[in-house]
Short mmCIF file of C-alpha atoms and ligand atoms in Angstrom, two decimals:
data_model
loop_
_atom_site.label_atom_id
_atom_site.label_comp_id
_atom_site.label_asym_id
_atom_site.label_seq_id
_atom_site.Cartn_x
_atom_site.Cartn_y
_atom_site.Cartn_z
CA MET A 1 28.13 89.31 -14.29
CA GLU A 2 29.62 86.33 -16.14
CA ARG A 3 28.28 86.10 -19.71
CA CYS A 4 28.01 82.54 -21.09
CA ALA A 5 27.21 81.85 -24.73
CA ILE A 6 25.23 78.62 -25.00
CA GLY A 7 24.37 76.44 -27.97
CA LEU A 8 21.35 74.19 -28.45
CA VAL A 9 20.96 71.36 -30.92
CA GLY A 10 17.45 69.92 -31.26
CA TRP A 11 14.49 72.23 -30.89
CA GLY A 12 11.62 69.90 -30.05
CA THR A 13 9.42 69.77 -26.97
CA VAL A 14 12.18 69.93 -24.36
CA GLY A 15 14.21 72.39 -26.46
CA GLY A 16 11.13 74.61 -26.48
CA GLY A 17 11.03 74.43 -22.66
CA VAL A 18 14.71 75.40 -22.43
CA VAL A 19 14.20 78.36 -24.78
CA GLU A 20 11.14 79.47 -22.79
CA ILE A 21 12.84 79.39 -19.39
CA LEU A 22 16.01 81.07 -20.64
CA ALA A 23 13.95 83.88 -22.19
CA ARG A 24 11.51 84.30 -19.31
CA ASP A 25 13.68 83.77 -16.24
CA ARG A 26 16.98 85.30 -17.20
CA ALA A 27 16.99 87.39 -14.01
CA LEU A 28 16.71 84.25 -11.90
CA PHE A 29 20.12 83.08 -13.09
CA HIS A 30 21.57 86.59 -12.57
CA ASP A 31 20.29 86.73 -9.01
CA ARG A 32 21.01 83.14 -7.98
CA CYS A 33 24.45 82.62 -9.44
CA GLY A 34 25.67 85.75 -11.19
CA LEU A 35 25.27 84.22 -14.62
CA ASP A 36 24.11 85.86 -17.82
CA LEU A 37 23.07 82.81 -19.83
CA GLN A 38 22.72 83.72 -23.49
CA LEU A 39 21.35 81.25 -25.96
CA LYS A 40 23.56 82.22 -28.89
CA THR A 41 22.86 79.57 -31.53
CA ILE A 42 20.14 76.97 -32.06
CA VAL A 43 20.71 74.20 -34.56
CA THR A 44 17.61 72.43 -35.86
CA LYS A 45 16.97 70.35 -38.97
CA THR A 46 14.04 72.51 -39.95
CA PRO A 47 14.73 76.21 -39.24
CA SER A 48 12.23 77.30 -41.87
CA ARG A 49 9.38 75.68 -39.90
CA ARG A 50 10.04 77.81 -36.83
CA ARG A 51 8.03 81.00 -36.75
CA ASP A 52 9.23 81.87 -33.25
CA GLN A 53 12.91 82.42 -34.09
CA ALA A 54 13.03 86.14 -33.34
CA ALA A 55 11.70 85.64 -29.80
CA THR A 56 14.66 83.44 -28.87
CA GLY A 57 17.25 86.14 -29.50
CA ALA A 58 19.42 83.35 -30.93
CA ARG A 59 20.76 82.66 -34.38
CA VAL A 60 18.89 79.66 -35.83
CA SER A 61 20.74 77.40 -38.24
CA ASP A 62 20.71 73.89 -39.68
CA ARG A 63 24.52 73.54 -39.60
CA LEU A 64 26.16 71.77 -36.67
CA GLU A 65 29.39 73.60 -37.60
CA ASP A 66 27.77 76.78 -36.31
CA LEU A 67 28.17 75.21 -32.87
CA THR A 68 31.33 73.13 -33.27
CA GLY A 69 33.17 75.98 -35.00
CA ASP A 70 32.22 78.77 -32.59
CA PRO A 71 34.95 79.21 -29.95
CA GLU A 72 32.70 81.43 -27.84
CA ILE A 73 30.24 78.54 -27.29
CA ARG A 74 31.81 76.15 -24.82
CA THR A 75 28.69 74.30 -23.74
CA VAL A 76 25.98 72.81 -25.96
CA ILE A 77 22.58 71.48 -24.90
CA HIS A 78 21.99 68.32 -26.93
CA LEU A 79 18.29 67.44 -27.24
CA VAL A 80 18.42 65.04 -30.15
CA GLY A 81 16.50 61.76 -29.90
CA GLY A 82 17.32 58.31 -31.27
CA ILE A 83 20.71 56.68 -31.13
CA ASP A 84 22.89 56.80 -34.24
CA GLU A 85 22.41 60.40 -35.31
CA ALA A 86 22.33 61.58 -31.70
CA THR A 87 25.63 59.78 -31.02
CA ARG A 88 27.21 61.23 -34.15
CA ILE A 89 26.22 64.75 -33.10
CA CYS A 90 27.33 64.20 -29.51
CA ARG A 91 30.71 62.89 -30.71
CA ALA A 92 31.17 65.88 -33.03
CA LEU A 93 30.48 68.27 -30.15
CA LEU A 94 32.90 66.47 -27.81
CA GLU A 95 35.58 66.29 -30.55
CA ALA A 96 35.20 70.05 -30.91
CA GLY A 97 35.88 70.45 -27.18
CA LYS A 98 32.33 71.35 -26.14
CA ASN A 99 30.76 70.31 -22.85
CA VAL A 100 27.52 68.48 -23.62
CA ILE A 101 24.26 68.46 -21.68
CA THR A 102 21.92 65.77 -22.92
CA ALA A 103 18.51 64.28 -22.15
CA ASN A 104 19.04 61.25 -24.41
CA LYS A 105 18.83 58.16 -22.19
CA ALA A 106 18.90 55.63 -25.06
CA MET A 107 22.16 57.09 -26.36
CA LEU A 108 23.76 57.05 -22.90
CA ALA A 109 22.55 53.55 -22.03
CA MET A 110 23.83 52.11 -25.31
CA ARG A 111 26.82 54.26 -26.23
CA GLY A 112 27.60 55.97 -22.90
CA ASP A 113 30.92 54.22 -22.30
CA GLU A 114 32.45 55.41 -25.59
CA LEU A 115 31.03 58.92 -25.18
CA PHE A 116 32.29 59.35 -21.61
CA ALA A 117 35.71 58.06 -22.66
CA LEU A 118 35.81 60.59 -25.50
CA ALA A 119 34.72 63.40 -23.16
CA ALA A 120 37.49 62.49 -20.72
CA ALA A 121 40.06 62.39 -23.53
CA LYS A 122 38.97 65.84 -24.68
CA GLY A 123 38.87 67.31 -21.16
CA VAL A 124 35.16 68.11 -21.36
CA CYS A 125 32.08 66.65 -19.70
CA ILE A 126 28.67 65.17 -20.40
CA ALA A 127 25.88 66.08 -17.99
CA PHE A 128 22.60 64.16 -18.12
CA GLU A 129 20.23 64.93 -15.26
CA ALA A 130 17.37 65.24 -17.76
CA ALA A 131 17.92 61.71 -19.10
CA VAL A 132 16.21 60.04 -16.14
CA ALA A 133 12.88 60.98 -14.57
CA GLY A 134 12.53 64.42 -16.18
CA GLY A 135 12.18 67.07 -13.49
CA ILE A 136 13.21 64.84 -10.55
CA PRO A 137 16.86 65.55 -9.62
CA VAL A 138 17.67 61.87 -9.08
CA ILE A 139 21.10 61.90 -10.71
CA ALA A 140 22.22 64.70 -8.41
CA ALA A 141 20.70 62.87 -5.44
CA LEU A 142 22.63 59.66 -6.17
CA ARG A 143 25.82 61.48 -7.10
CA ASP A 144 25.97 64.11 -4.36
CA GLY A 145 23.34 63.91 -1.66
CA LEU A 146 23.70 60.16 -1.13
CA VAL A 147 27.48 59.92 -1.50
CA ALA A 148 27.76 58.60 2.07
CA ASN A 149 25.48 55.65 1.31
CA HIS A 150 25.97 52.19 -0.11
CA ILE A 151 22.93 51.89 -2.32
CA ASP A 152 21.14 48.67 -1.43
CA GLY A 153 18.25 48.97 -3.84
CA ILE A 154 16.25 51.12 -6.21
CA ALA A 155 12.61 50.55 -7.14
CA ALA A 156 11.18 53.10 -9.52
CA ILE A 157 8.41 54.14 -11.85
CA LEU A 158 10.37 55.77 -14.65
CA ASN A 159 7.93 55.95 -17.54
CA GLY A 160 5.05 58.40 -17.37
CA THR A 161 3.29 56.94 -20.39
CA CYS A 162 3.05 53.48 -18.82
CA ASN A 163 2.06 54.88 -15.46
CA PHE A 164 -0.67 56.97 -17.09
CA ILE A 165 -2.01 53.92 -18.97
CA LEU A 166 -2.03 51.66 -15.89
CA THR A 167 -3.63 54.36 -13.72
CA SER A 168 -6.24 55.02 -16.36
CA MET A 169 -7.06 51.30 -16.76
CA GLU A 170 -7.72 51.11 -13.03
CA SER A 171 -9.58 54.39 -12.55
CA ARG A 172 -11.74 54.11 -15.69
CA GLY A 173 -12.11 50.33 -15.74
CA VAL A 174 -10.91 50.09 -19.34
CA GLY A 175 -8.56 47.79 -21.25
CA TYR A 176 -5.01 48.48 -22.37
CA ALA A 177 -5.88 49.60 -25.93
CA GLU A 178 -8.44 52.15 -24.77
CA ALA A 179 -6.15 53.56 -22.09
CA LEU A 180 -3.29 53.87 -24.61
CA ALA A 181 -5.58 55.68 -27.07
CA GLU A 182 -6.54 58.14 -24.33
CA ALA A 183 -2.86 58.70 -23.43
CA GLN A 184 -2.17 59.50 -27.09
CA ARG A 185 -5.17 61.82 -27.36
CA LEU A 186 -3.99 63.76 -24.29
CA GLY A 187 -0.41 63.95 -25.59
CA TYR A 188 1.12 61.73 -22.86
CA ALA A 189 2.03 58.94 -25.28
CA GLU A 190 3.98 59.24 -28.52
CA ALA A 191 2.30 58.38 -31.83
CA ASP A 192 4.61 55.33 -31.77
CA PRO A 193 4.73 54.39 -28.07
CA THR A 194 6.58 51.09 -28.59
CA LEU A 195 9.72 51.96 -26.63
CA ASP A 196 7.64 53.23 -23.71
CA VAL A 197 5.14 50.39 -23.41
CA ASP A 198 7.58 47.55 -24.08
CA GLY A 199 9.76 48.68 -21.16
CA THR A 200 12.80 49.70 -23.25
CA ASP A 201 12.72 53.36 -22.17
CA THR A 202 12.52 52.29 -18.51
CA ALA A 203 15.44 49.88 -19.02
CA HIS A 204 17.60 52.66 -20.48
CA LYS A 205 16.88 54.82 -17.43
CA LEU A 206 17.52 51.94 -15.02
CA ALA A 207 20.88 51.23 -16.71
CA ILE A 208 21.92 54.85 -16.11
CA LEU A 209 20.75 54.91 -12.48
CA ALA A 210 22.41 51.56 -11.74
CA ARG A 211 25.69 52.69 -13.33
CA ILE A 212 25.86 55.54 -10.87
CA ALA A 213 24.39 53.80 -7.84
CA PHE A 214 26.52 50.65 -8.14
CA ASN A 215 29.60 52.21 -9.76
CA GLY A 216 30.24 49.79 -12.59
CA ARG A 217 29.35 48.85 -16.13
CA ILE A 218 25.72 47.80 -16.57
CA PRO A 219 25.16 46.03 -19.90
CA LEU A 220 21.64 46.62 -21.18
CA THR A 221 21.44 42.92 -21.98
CA GLY A 222 21.78 42.25 -18.24
CA ILE A 223 18.38 43.84 -17.58
CA ARG A 224 15.38 41.56 -18.03
CA VAL A 225 12.62 43.61 -19.58
CA GLU A 226 8.87 43.01 -19.77
CA GLY A 227 6.44 45.68 -20.91
CA ILE A 228 2.81 46.38 -20.10
CA GLN A 229 1.24 45.43 -23.44
CA SER A 230 -0.26 42.20 -22.17
CA ILE A 231 -1.67 43.61 -18.92
CA THR A 232 -5.46 43.27 -18.92
CA PHE A 233 -8.17 44.83 -16.86
CA ASP A 234 -8.52 41.41 -15.15
CA ASP A 235 -4.91 41.76 -13.96
CA ILE A 236 -5.64 45.22 -12.58
CA ARG A 237 -8.79 43.99 -10.83
CA SER A 238 -7.00 40.95 -9.41
CA ALA A 239 -4.23 43.16 -8.07
CA ARG A 240 -6.84 45.17 -6.18
CA THR A 241 -8.29 41.98 -4.72
CA MET A 242 -4.82 41.18 -3.43
CA GLY A 243 -4.44 44.68 -1.90
CA ALA A 244 -2.06 45.94 -4.57
CA ARG A 245 -1.77 48.03 -7.73
CA ILE A 246 0.16 47.13 -10.90
CA LYS A 247 3.06 49.44 -11.79
CA LEU A 248 5.80 49.08 -14.39
CA LEU A 249 8.77 48.97 -12.02
CA ALA A 250 12.47 49.27 -12.63
CA VAL A 251 14.22 47.33 -9.90
CA ALA A 252 17.89 47.17 -8.98
CA GLN A 253 18.48 45.14 -5.83
CA ARG A 254 21.83 44.37 -4.28
CA ARG A 255 22.19 40.76 -3.08
CA ASP A 256 25.18 38.85 -1.72
CA GLN A 257 25.80 37.25 -5.15
CA GLY A 258 25.43 40.48 -7.13
CA LEU A 259 22.81 42.78 -8.52
CA GLU A 260 19.26 41.89 -9.58
CA LEU A 261 18.09 44.10 -12.43
CA ARG A 262 14.69 43.99 -14.05
CA VAL A 263 11.88 45.98 -15.58
CA ALA A 264 8.50 44.31 -15.17
CA PRO A 265 4.84 44.97 -14.40
CA THR A 266 4.76 44.43 -10.65
CA LEU A 267 2.12 44.23 -7.92
CA VAL A 268 2.86 47.05 -5.51
CA PRO A 269 1.07 46.74 -2.14
CA LEU A 270 -1.28 49.69 -1.57
CA ASP A 271 0.63 50.80 1.53
CA HIS A 272 3.92 51.10 -0.40
CA PRO A 273 4.74 54.71 -1.37
CA LEU A 274 5.04 53.84 -5.09
CA ALA A 275 1.42 52.64 -5.13
CA SER A 276 0.31 56.27 -4.78
CA VAL A 277 2.45 57.57 -7.63
CA ASN A 278 -0.22 57.82 -10.28
CA ALA A 279 -1.04 59.28 -13.71
CA ASN A 280 2.02 60.43 -15.65
CA PHE A 281 4.20 60.95 -12.56
CA ASN A 282 7.48 59.16 -11.88
CA GLY A 283 8.54 57.92 -8.45
CA ILE A 284 11.82 56.53 -7.17
CA VAL A 285 12.49 54.74 -3.89
CA ILE A 286 16.17 54.49 -2.99
CA GLN A 287 17.40 52.32 -0.12
CA GLY A 288 20.66 53.74 1.21
CA SER A 289 22.81 52.24 3.95
CA ALA A 290 22.68 55.42 6.03
CA VAL A 291 19.60 57.29 4.86
CA LYS A 292 17.47 54.08 4.78
CA THR A 293 14.48 54.89 2.57
CA LEU A 294 14.19 57.92 0.33
CA LEU A 295 11.22 58.68 -1.94
CA LEU A 296 11.41 61.09 -4.86
CA VAL A 297 8.23 61.88 -6.82
CA GLY A 298 7.54 64.28 -9.65
CA PRO A 299 6.92 64.83 -13.32
CA GLY A 300 9.12 62.51 -15.36
CA ALA A 301 8.57 64.16 -18.71
CA GLY A 302 7.23 67.31 -20.33
CA ALA A 303 8.80 70.46 -21.69
CA LEU A 304 9.28 72.56 -18.57
CA PRO A 305 10.05 69.81 -16.00
CA THR A 306 12.69 68.30 -18.29
CA ALA A 307 14.06 71.75 -19.14
CA SER A 308 14.37 72.34 -15.39
CA ALA A 309 16.80 69.41 -15.23
CA VAL A 310 18.68 70.54 -18.35
CA LEU A 311 19.17 74.01 -16.91
CA ALA A 312 20.30 72.67 -13.53
CA ASP A 313 23.06 70.87 -15.46
CA LEU A 314 23.77 74.02 -17.44
CA VAL A 315 24.41 76.03 -14.27
CA ASP A 316 26.60 73.22 -12.90
CA VAL A 317 28.63 73.07 -16.11
CA VAL A 318 29.13 76.79 -16.79
CA THR A 319 30.19 77.42 -13.19
CA GLY A 320 32.69 74.52 -13.41
CA ARG A 321 31.02 72.66 -10.55
CA TYR A 322 30.10 69.70 -12.74
CA GLN A 323 33.61 69.33 -14.20
CA PHE A 324 35.01 69.22 -10.69
CA THR A 325 32.62 66.43 -9.73
CA ALA A 326 33.14 64.54 -12.99
CA SER A 327 36.91 64.60 -12.72
CA ARG A 328 37.17 63.99 -9.00
CA PHE A 329 34.60 61.23 -8.59
CA ARG A 330 34.60 57.89 -10.42
CA PHE A 331 31.24 58.75 -11.78
CA PHE A 332 30.24 56.90 -14.96
CA ARG A 333 33.90 56.00 -15.43
CA SER A 334 34.36 52.74 -13.56
CA ASP A 335 35.32 49.83 -15.83
CA ALA A 336 34.35 47.24 -13.24
CA ASP A 337 31.67 44.78 -14.31
CA VAL A 338 28.93 44.54 -11.71
CA PRO A 339 28.06 40.83 -11.19
CA LEU A 340 24.44 40.24 -12.12
CA VAL A 341 22.11 37.67 -10.58
CA PRO A 342 20.41 35.39 -13.18
CA GLU A 343 16.60 35.26 -13.15
CA ALA A 344 16.49 31.74 -11.69
CA GLU A 345 18.50 32.93 -8.68
CA GLU A 346 16.57 36.16 -8.08
CA LEU A 347 14.87 36.42 -4.75
CA THR A 348 11.37 37.78 -5.40
CA SER A 349 7.82 37.57 -4.22
CA SER A 350 5.41 36.55 -6.95
CA TYR A 351 1.74 36.46 -7.85
CA ALA A 352 -0.01 33.78 -9.91
CA ARG A 353 -3.54 33.59 -11.27
CA PHE A 354 -4.64 30.05 -12.09
CA THR A 355 -7.76 29.45 -14.16
CA VAL A 356 -8.92 25.98 -13.15
CA PRO A 357 -11.78 23.51 -13.57
CA ASP A 358 -14.04 23.70 -10.53
CA ARG A 359 -13.53 20.18 -9.20
CA ALA A 360 -12.17 18.46 -6.12
CA GLY A 361 -8.42 18.14 -5.77
CA VAL A 362 -7.37 21.03 -8.02
CA LEU A 363 -6.48 23.40 -5.19
CA ALA A 364 -4.68 20.57 -3.39
CA GLY A 365 -2.74 19.76 -6.59
CA ILE A 366 -1.63 23.38 -6.99
CA ALA A 367 -0.69 23.67 -3.30
CA SER A 368 1.31 20.45 -3.32
CA THR A 369 3.18 21.35 -6.56
CA LEU A 370 4.13 24.73 -5.10
CA GLY A 371 5.22 23.02 -1.88
CA ASN A 372 7.22 20.36 -3.73
CA HIS A 373 9.16 23.13 -5.49
CA GLY A 374 9.93 24.80 -2.17
CA VAL A 375 7.59 27.73 -2.83
CA SER A 376 6.11 29.19 0.32
CA VAL A 377 2.64 30.68 -0.17
CA LEU A 378 1.78 34.02 1.46
CA SER A 379 -1.93 34.27 0.54
CA VAL A 380 -4.53 32.43 -1.54
CA TYR A 381 -7.89 33.62 -2.81
CA GLN A 382 -10.53 31.77 -4.80
CA GLY A 383 -13.46 33.53 -6.45
CA ALA A 384 -16.85 31.94 -7.12
CA PRO A 385 -16.84 29.66 -10.19
CA ASP A 386 -18.44 31.01 -13.37
CA PRO A 387 -21.42 29.26 -15.03
CA SER A 388 -19.12 27.33 -17.38
CA GLY A 389 -17.52 25.64 -14.37
CA SER A 390 -14.16 27.39 -14.31
CA ALA A 391 -12.78 29.16 -11.27
CA VAL A 392 -9.92 31.53 -10.60
CA ILE A 393 -7.40 30.90 -7.83
CA GLU A 394 -4.91 33.61 -7.00
CA ALA A 395 -1.83 33.14 -4.86
CA THR A 396 1.01 35.32 -3.67
CA THR A 397 4.29 33.96 -2.36
CA HIS A 398 6.96 34.87 0.12
CA PRO A 399 10.27 35.91 -1.46
CA GLN A 400 12.01 32.91 -2.96
CA ARG A 401 14.21 31.92 -5.90
CA GLY A 402 12.49 32.97 -9.14
CA GLY A 403 13.55 29.70 -10.79
CA ALA A 404 11.67 27.58 -8.23
CA PHE A 405 8.46 29.56 -8.70
CA LEU A 406 8.57 29.48 -12.51
CA SER A 407 9.29 25.71 -12.51
CA ALA A 408 6.32 25.16 -10.19
CA ILE A 409 4.00 27.14 -12.49
CA GLU A 410 5.24 25.22 -15.51
CA ALA A 411 4.61 21.93 -13.71
CA ILE A 412 1.09 23.02 -12.68
CA ASP A 413 0.15 24.02 -16.23
CA ARG A 414 1.74 20.86 -17.66
CA ALA A 415 -0.14 18.61 -15.21
CA GLY A 416 -3.47 19.82 -16.60
CA LEU A 417 -4.51 21.45 -13.31
CA THR A 418 -5.29 24.66 -15.22
CA ILE A 419 -7.40 25.35 -18.31
CA LYS A 420 -5.49 28.49 -19.42
CA PRO A 421 -1.82 29.41 -19.14
CA THR A 422 -1.24 30.80 -15.66
CA VAL A 423 -0.71 34.54 -15.37
CA VAL A 424 2.44 35.37 -13.41
CA LEU A 425 3.53 38.75 -12.07
CA ARG A 426 6.19 39.95 -9.67
CA ARG A 427 5.18 41.38 -6.35
CA LEU A 428 7.15 44.05 -4.55
N1 HSE B 501 8.40 58.88 -22.88
C1 HSE B 501 8.88 58.99 -21.54
C2 HSE B 501 7.74 58.79 -20.56
C3 HSE B 501 9.53 60.31 -21.23
O1 HSE B 501 6.61 58.58 -20.97
O2 HSE B 501 8.00 58.86 -19.38
C4 HSE B 501 10.86 60.45 -21.86
O3 HSE B 501 11.70 59.43 -21.44
#
């Protein structure tokens, strides 16, 4: 039996899941891979607040040096959130020659290049399955299982908080604020959910997936990001009328000119597999040149699902399997810049909701403006006018250049054909 002394820094929700599985399922690792995984030292800012120290069997400390200075600990699980402090800790661990397993997607998306370079210089590795989609082994799928595929596209629901809120708005018929409050009450949303609902967390995860899938640098600034804060129950209801459901999607699509990258609330047709990924689940559709379409669905957050991913990395690292992959494959190491397609050149289907005065010629004016901009309409729906004399016209389009569609909408609003700014969403 190979004994491995492990360190942990950061003892929050996911850290708790790691401690629980290591204590409860030690025999599983013995039986599966001949490993005796021993959590030797836990570093946390607040050891005195932890009443459950004895149960871990580990030494609990508030000094990072108890990890960096311990030659017996060669691998450290890094579960520290945020960016600056997390990066400082990660750097200190790498400098000390420790392999690092992290769940911190913001740190990797923003500082990954410098951290991977440092790891390579020190002859150690950084493993990060838990950084994207919690318990879904999507990093391993892209890295290993799909190695024989050019990746043509990824469309994914990568934030459980947003998916819970959107699902709840639809199933309970409530507005955004009420659905968010419920997500917070049930513990799905953070007290400060800004980075979830504004799309930032999804963009960090998309940057990591795209770096692996398309083998090049992905600057975060190259991802256009819209959140779900301005989605209303009217949007949700309209989507249903058009046979779709609104999801916050991360999209990476390979085109001849380069890669389209965006995070945006998107109408997903009801017969698309991502339309059925509800509540706090994550779902990822990968288009591979050989495999064609692959769907991965599962819990994208939570203590035990995320710990499952952390411990998969741990086994890979302590057996040396991960180091082999990291050194052999150009995985998160390519310096090539992936050409990105600007928004105006993106090829997407769209949805627009026009609020118009109920009078002759308005529909014709909208149709001719769309036509004059080269926008080809897929479907149109007009509801009955309300007593004040306004009516709602909804249209979806065939895929076309995003720039043409947005110019047409601007022209329609500017021409006074509408009485409110037109609502525009992407359509998958
Ligand atoms: N807050 C994220 C979510 C999980 O709601 O999916 C961690 O990235």
